[in-house]
Amino acid sequence: MGVRTIFLIISDTHADGLTGVLPRLPVNIAIHCGDLTEESKIRELQATVDLLKSIDAPLKLVIPGNHDFTLNVPVFKSILAEVRPLHEPELVKREYGDFGDARELFERAASDGIRLLDEGTHHFALHNGAQLKVYASPYTASRAGDRNAKEKPQACGYPGLFEAVARSRPRMHCFGHIHEAWGAKLVVWGNTAGERPSHLTAIDDDKSTSIETLAGLRHPEWDTAETAKRRARCNTLFINAGIQNLEVDGEPQLPRVVDIDLPILVRK
């Protein structure tokens, strides 16, 4: 037995206001999986904070992406160091802010339930009486086997990340970045042989179920009761929640709303 917990999952919003895209329903927790902005400018980050505030959830978790470099002060400093001498420093300051300004935006939004997560494991006591453990990582591999949307489909992503997921087998694995791979899959893990699991060896494809993909369903609806039943029989729910559509003038891809039974909070 667990506590039914409803998640809203989004990624790759790139400072888009998402007018009319987000569902108008209360959820227990919202997760933004990264790429909040296009260029990590202060106005873009503020737009993302405003978007998160509009979500009806007591807790909203945010994991920065590679586009959101000003949220990582050492990275921001290294980028500016590479363009020395810095032309128009006042313009840069106006567009990107001082070191730490980007993070301060999210710190001020903590009263609205917004939490910016750094690398590592985080524990939360949810309002619905459930406990949640999240491992967050803002890092994106520079060479992750990405591809152009028009190229022949192939495996994408960072193998080391998949190995970590295959070893830990979380209830849910949320991500984005490869926009054209939007979709969700209920993964049943097989009996992994060896120490280097891959998507070819670690997943039992005969028992796993693709819920929705861009190739099969361009205008998806929310999860049905039947997909919820199938989810309960599976080990890990993989969700690529990339919102941005790579097609010219394409409508945003829809966010994902799922419910999962989480462990009951044990109060000490």
CSV table of C-alpha atoms in Angstrom, one decimal:
chain,number,residue,atom,x,y,z
A,1,MET,CA,0.0,0.0,0.0
A,2,GLY,CA,1.1,3.5,-0.8
A,3,VAL,CA,-0.1,7.1,-1.2
A,4,ARG,CA,-1.5,8.0,-4.6
A,5,THR,CA,0.6,10.9,-5.8
A,6,ILE,CA,-0.1,13.0,-8.9
A,7,PHE,CA,2.9,14.4,-10.9
A,8,LEU,CA,3.0,17.0,-13.6
A,9,ILE,CA,6.2,16.6,-15.6
A,10,ILE,CA,7.6,19.1,-18.1
A,11,SER,CA,11.0,19.8,-19.7
A,12,ASP,CA,12.6,22.0,-22.4
A,13,THR,CA,10.2,24.9,-22.0
A,14,HIS,CA,12.9,27.4,-23.2
A,15,ALA,CA,11.1,30.3,-21.5
A,16,ASP,CA,7.9,29.7,-23.5
A,17,GLY,CA,4.8,30.9,-21.6
A,18,LEU,CA,2.9,27.7,-22.5
A,19,THR,CA,-0.4,29.5,-22.7
A,20,GLY,CA,-3.2,26.9,-22.9
A,21,VAL,CA,-0.8,24.0,-22.7
A,22,LEU,CA,-0.5,23.2,-19.0
A,23,PRO,CA,-3.5,21.3,-17.6
A,24,ARG,CA,-5.8,23.2,-15.2
A,25,LEU,CA,-5.9,20.6,-12.5
A,26,PRO,CA,-4.2,20.4,-9.0
A,27,VAL,CA,-1.3,18.0,-8.7
A,28,ASN,CA,0.8,16.9,-5.7
A,29,ILE,CA,4.1,17.8,-7.3
A,30,ALA,CA,5.5,19.3,-10.5
A,31,ILE,CA,8.9,18.6,-11.9
A,32,HIS,CA,10.8,20.6,-14.5
A,33,CYS,CA,13.5,18.5,-16.0
A,34,GLY,CA,15.7,21.2,-17.5
A,35,ASP,CA,16.3,23.8,-20.2
A,36,LEU,CA,14.1,26.4,-18.5
A,37,THR,CA,15.5,29.0,-20.9
A,38,GLU,CA,17.0,29.5,-24.4
A,39,GLU,CA,19.9,31.7,-23.5
A,40,SER,CA,19.8,31.7,-19.6
A,41,LYS,CA,18.9,35.4,-19.5
A,42,ILE,CA,17.3,36.9,-16.4
A,43,ARG,CA,14.0,37.7,-18.1
A,44,GLU,CA,13.8,34.1,-19.3
A,45,LEU,CA,14.4,32.7,-15.9
A,46,GLN,CA,11.8,35.1,-14.5
A,47,ALA,CA,9.3,33.9,-17.1
A,48,THR,CA,10.0,30.3,-15.9
A,49,VAL,CA,9.4,31.2,-12.3
A,50,ASP,CA,6.1,32.9,-13.3
A,51,LEU,CA,5.2,29.7,-15.2
A,52,LEU,CA,5.9,27.5,-12.2
A,53,LYS,CA,4.0,29.8,-9.9
A,54,SER,CA,0.9,29.3,-12.1
A,55,ILE,CA,1.0,25.5,-11.5
A,56,ASP,CA,-1.4,24.3,-8.8
A,57,ALA,CA,1.0,22.2,-6.8
A,58,PRO,CA,2.4,22.6,-3.3
A,59,LEU,CA,5.9,21.5,-4.4
A,60,LYS,CA,7.6,22.3,-7.7
A,61,LEU,CA,11.1,20.8,-8.3
A,62,VAL,CA,13.4,22.4,-10.9
A,63,ILE,CA,16.5,20.8,-12.3
A,64,PRO,CA,18.5,23.1,-14.6
A,65,GLY,CA,19.7,22.1,-18.1
A,66,ASN,CA,22.6,23.0,-20.2
A,67,HIS,CA,20.8,26.1,-21.5
A,68,ASP,CA,20.5,27.4,-18.0
A,69,PHE,CA,24.2,28.1,-17.3
A,70,THR,CA,23.8,31.2,-15.2
A,71,LEU,CA,22.3,29.0,-12.5
A,72,ASN,CA,25.7,27.4,-12.1
A,73,VAL,CA,28.0,30.3,-11.0
A,74,PRO,CA,31.4,28.5,-11.8
A,75,VAL,CA,30.2,27.7,-15.3
A,76,PHE,CA,28.9,31.2,-15.8
A,77,LYS,CA,32.2,32.6,-14.8
A,78,SER,CA,34.1,30.3,-17.1
A,79,ILE,CA,31.9,31.2,-20.0
A,80,LEU,CA,32.6,34.9,-19.5
A,81,ALA,CA,36.3,34.2,-19.0
A,82,GLU,CA,36.4,32.7,-22.5
A,83,VAL,CA,35.2,35.9,-24.1
A,84,ARG,CA,37.7,38.3,-22.5
A,85,PRO,CA,38.0,41.1,-23.1
A,86,LEU,CA,34.3,41.3,-22.5
A,87,HIS,CA,32.6,43.8,-24.7
A,88,GLU,CA,29.7,45.9,-23.3
A,89,PRO,CA,29.9,44.5,-19.8
A,90,GLU,CA,26.9,46.6,-18.7
A,91,LEU,CA,24.8,45.0,-21.4
A,92,VAL,CA,25.9,41.5,-20.3
A,93,LYS,CA,25.0,42.4,-16.7
A,94,ARG,CA,21.6,43.7,-17.8
A,95,GLU,CA,20.8,40.6,-19.8
A,96,TYR,CA,22.3,37.9,-17.6
A,97,GLY,CA,22.6,39.6,-14.2
A,98,ASP,CA,25.5,39.4,-11.7
A,99,PHE,CA,26.9,36.1,-10.5
A,100,GLY,CA,24.2,34.5,-8.2
A,101,ASP,CA,21.3,36.7,-9.4
A,102,ALA,CA,19.8,33.8,-11.3
A,103,ARG,CA,19.8,31.5,-8.3
A,104,GLU,CA,18.4,34.3,-6.1
A,105,LEU,CA,15.3,34.4,-8.3
A,106,PHE,CA,14.5,30.8,-7.3
A,107,GLU,CA,15.4,31.4,-3.7
A,108,ARG,CA,12.9,34.2,-3.5
A,109,ALA,CA,10.3,31.8,-5.0
A,110,ALA,CA,10.7,29.2,-2.3
A,111,SER,CA,7.6,30.5,-0.6
A,112,ASP,CA,5.6,29.4,-3.7
A,113,GLY,CA,6.9,25.9,-3.3
A,114,ILE,CA,9.6,26.2,-5.9
A,115,ARG,CA,12.8,24.3,-5.2
A,116,LEU,CA,16.0,24.4,-7.4
A,117,LEU,CA,17.8,21.1,-7.1
A,118,ASP,CA,21.5,20.7,-7.4
A,119,GLU,CA,23.3,17.4,-8.1
A,120,GLY,CA,22.5,14.7,-5.6
A,121,THR,CA,19.8,12.9,-3.6
A,122,HIS,CA,16.9,15.0,-2.1
A,123,HIS,CA,14.2,13.9,0.3
A,124,PHE,CA,10.7,15.4,0.6
A,125,ALA,CA,7.8,15.0,2.9
A,126,LEU,CA,4.8,15.7,0.7
A,127,HIS,CA,1.5,17.3,1.7
A,128,ASN,CA,-0.5,14.2,0.9
A,129,GLY,CA,1.4,12.1,3.5
A,130,ALA,CA,3.9,10.5,1.1
A,131,GLN,CA,7.6,10.5,1.1
A,132,LEU,CA,9.6,11.2,-2.0
A,133,LYS,CA,13.3,10.6,-2.8
A,134,VAL,CA,14.7,12.2,-5.9
A,135,TYR,CA,18.1,12.0,-7.5
A,136,ALA,CA,18.6,15.1,-9.6
A,137,SER,CA,21.4,15.9,-12.0
A,138,PRO,CA,21.7,19.2,-14.0
A,139,TYR,CA,24.6,17.9,-16.1
A,140,THR,CA,24.2,17.1,-19.8
A,141,ALA,CA,26.9,15.2,-21.6
A,142,SER,CA,28.6,17.2,-24.4
A,143,ARG,CA,28.6,14.2,-26.7
A,144,ALA,CA,25.5,12.3,-25.9
A,145,GLY,CA,24.8,10.6,-29.3
A,146,ASP,CA,22.2,13.3,-30.2
A,147,ARG,CA,20.9,13.6,-33.7
A,148,ASN,CA,19.1,15.9,-36.0
A,149,ALA,CA,15.3,15.4,-36.2
A,150,LYS,CA,15.5,14.4,-39.9
A,151,GLU,CA,18.2,11.8,-39.5
A,152,LYS,CA,17.5,8.1,-39.2
A,153,PRO,CA,16.3,7.2,-35.7
A,154,GLN,CA,19.0,5.8,-33.4
A,155,ALA,CA,19.8,5.4,-29.8
A,156,CYS,CA,20.5,8.7,-28.1
A,157,GLY,CA,21.6,9.9,-24.7
A,158,TYR,CA,24.5,9.2,-22.4
A,159,PRO,CA,25.2,5.4,-21.7
A,160,GLY,CA,26.5,6.1,-18.2
A,161,LEU,CA,23.2,7.6,-17.2
A,162,PHE,CA,21.3,4.6,-18.4
A,163,GLU,CA,23.6,2.3,-16.5
A,164,ALA,CA,22.9,4.2,-13.3
A,165,VAL,CA,19.1,4.0,-13.9
A,166,ALA,CA,19.3,0.3,-14.7
A,167,ARG,CA,21.2,-0.3,-11.5
A,168,SER,CA,18.9,1.7,-9.2
A,169,ARG,CA,15.6,1.0,-11.1
A,170,PRO,CA,13.7,4.0,-9.8
A,171,ARG,CA,9.9,4.1,-9.9
A,172,MET,CA,10.1,6.9,-12.5
A,173,HIS,CA,12.9,8.4,-14.6
A,174,CYS,CA,12.1,11.9,-16.0
A,175,PHE,CA,14.2,13.8,-18.6
A,176,GLY,CA,14.1,15.8,-21.8
A,177,HIS,CA,16.6,17.5,-24.2
A,178,ILE,CA,16.1,15.2,-27.1
A,179,HIS,CA,12.9,16.8,-28.1
A,180,GLU,CA,12.0,14.5,-31.0
A,181,ALA,CA,12.0,11.6,-28.6
A,182,TRP,CA,9.0,12.9,-26.6
A,183,GLY,CA,7.0,10.1,-25.1
A,184,ALA,CA,6.7,7.6,-22.2
A,185,LYS,CA,7.5,4.0,-21.8
A,186,LEU,CA,6.7,1.5,-19.0
A,187,VAL,CA,9.9,-0.5,-18.7
A,188,VAL,CA,10.1,-4.0,-17.3
A,189,TRP,CA,13.7,-4.8,-16.4
A,190,GLY,CA,15.2,-8.1,-17.5
A,191,ASN,CA,17.8,-10.2,-15.8
A,192,THR,CA,20.8,-7.9,-16.6
A,193,ALA,CA,24.0,-9.9,-17.4
A,194,GLY,CA,27.4,-8.2,-16.8
A,195,GLU,CA,28.3,-4.9,-15.2
A,196,ARG,CA,27.5,-2.6,-18.2
A,197,PRO,CA,23.8,-2.7,-18.8
A,198,SER,CA,22.5,-1.0,-21.9
A,199,HIS,CA,19.0,-0.4,-23.4
A,200,LEU,CA,19.6,-3.5,-25.6
A,201,THR,CA,20.3,-5.9,-22.7
A,202,ALA,CA,18.7,-4.5,-19.6
A,203,ILE,CA,15.1,-4.0,-20.8
A,204,ASP,CA,12.6,-6.8,-21.4
A,205,ASP,CA,10.9,-5.3,-24.5
A,206,ASP,CA,8.3,-8.0,-24.8
A,207,LYS,CA,6.9,-7.0,-21.4
A,208,SER,CA,7.5,-3.2,-21.7
A,209,THR,CA,4.9,-0.8,-23.1
A,210,SER,CA,5.3,2.4,-25.1
A,211,ILE,CA,2.4,4.6,-23.9
A,212,GLU,CA,2.8,7.5,-26.4
A,213,THR,CA,5.4,8.7,-28.9
A,214,LEU,CA,5.5,11.5,-31.4
A,215,ALA,CA,5.6,9.0,-34.2
A,216,GLY,CA,2.4,7.3,-33.1
A,217,LEU,CA,0.4,10.1,-31.6
A,218,ARG,CA,0.8,13.7,-32.4
A,219,HIS,CA,-2.0,15.0,-30.2
A,220,PRO,CA,-1.9,12.9,-27.0
A,221,GLU,CA,-4.5,12.8,-24.3
A,222,TRP,CA,-3.8,12.4,-20.6
A,223,ASP,CA,-3.2,8.9,-19.1
A,224,THR,CA,-6.2,6.6,-19.0
A,225,ALA,CA,-7.2,4.2,-16.3
A,226,GLU,CA,-5.8,1.4,-18.5
A,227,THR,CA,-2.3,2.9,-18.7
A,228,ALA,CA,-2.4,3.4,-15.0
A,229,LYS,CA,-3.1,-0.3,-14.5
A,230,ARG,CA,-0.3,-1.3,-16.9
A,231,ARG,CA,2.1,1.1,-15.0
A,232,ALA,CA,1.5,-0.8,-11.8
A,233,ARG,CA,2.9,-4.0,-13.3
A,234,CYS,CA,6.1,-2.4,-14.4
A,235,ASN,CA,9.4,-1.4,-12.8
A,236,THR,CA,10.3,2.0,-14.1
A,237,LEU,CA,8.3,4.6,-16.0
A,238,PHE,CA,10.6,6.5,-18.4
A,239,ILE,CA,9.3,9.9,-19.4
A,240,ASN,CA,10.8,12.3,-22.0
A,241,ALA,CA,8.8,15.4,-21.2
A,242,GLY,CA,10.4,17.8,-23.8
A,243,ILE,CA,7.8,20.5,-24.5
A,244,GLN,CA,9.5,22.4,-27.3
A,245,ASN,CA,8.6,21.2,-30.8
A,246,LEU,CA,11.4,21.2,-33.3
A,247,GLU,CA,9.1,21.7,-36.2
A,248,VAL,CA,8.8,25.2,-37.6
A,249,ASP,CA,5.7,26.8,-36.1
A,250,GLY,CA,4.9,23.5,-34.4
A,251,GLU,CA,2.6,23.5,-31.4
A,252,PRO,CA,4.2,22.7,-28.1
A,253,GLN,CA,4.3,19.0,-27.1
A,254,LEU,CA,2.1,18.3,-24.2
A,255,PRO,CA,3.2,17.8,-20.6
A,256,ARG,CA,2.7,14.5,-18.8
A,257,VAL,CA,0.4,13.9,-15.8
A,258,VAL,CA,0.9,10.6,-14.1
A,259,ASP,CA,0.0,9.1,-10.7
A,260,ILE,CA,2.2,6.8,-8.7
A,261,ASP,CA,1.8,5.2,-5.3
A,262,LEU,CA,4.6,6.5,-3.1
A,263,PRO,CA,5.7,5.2,0.3
A,264,ILE,CA,3.8,6.5,3.3
A,265,LEU,CA,5.7,9.2,5.2
A,266,VAL,CA,7.2,7.8,8.5
A,267,ARG,CA,7.4,10.6,11.0
A,268,LYS,CA,10.1,10.2,13.7
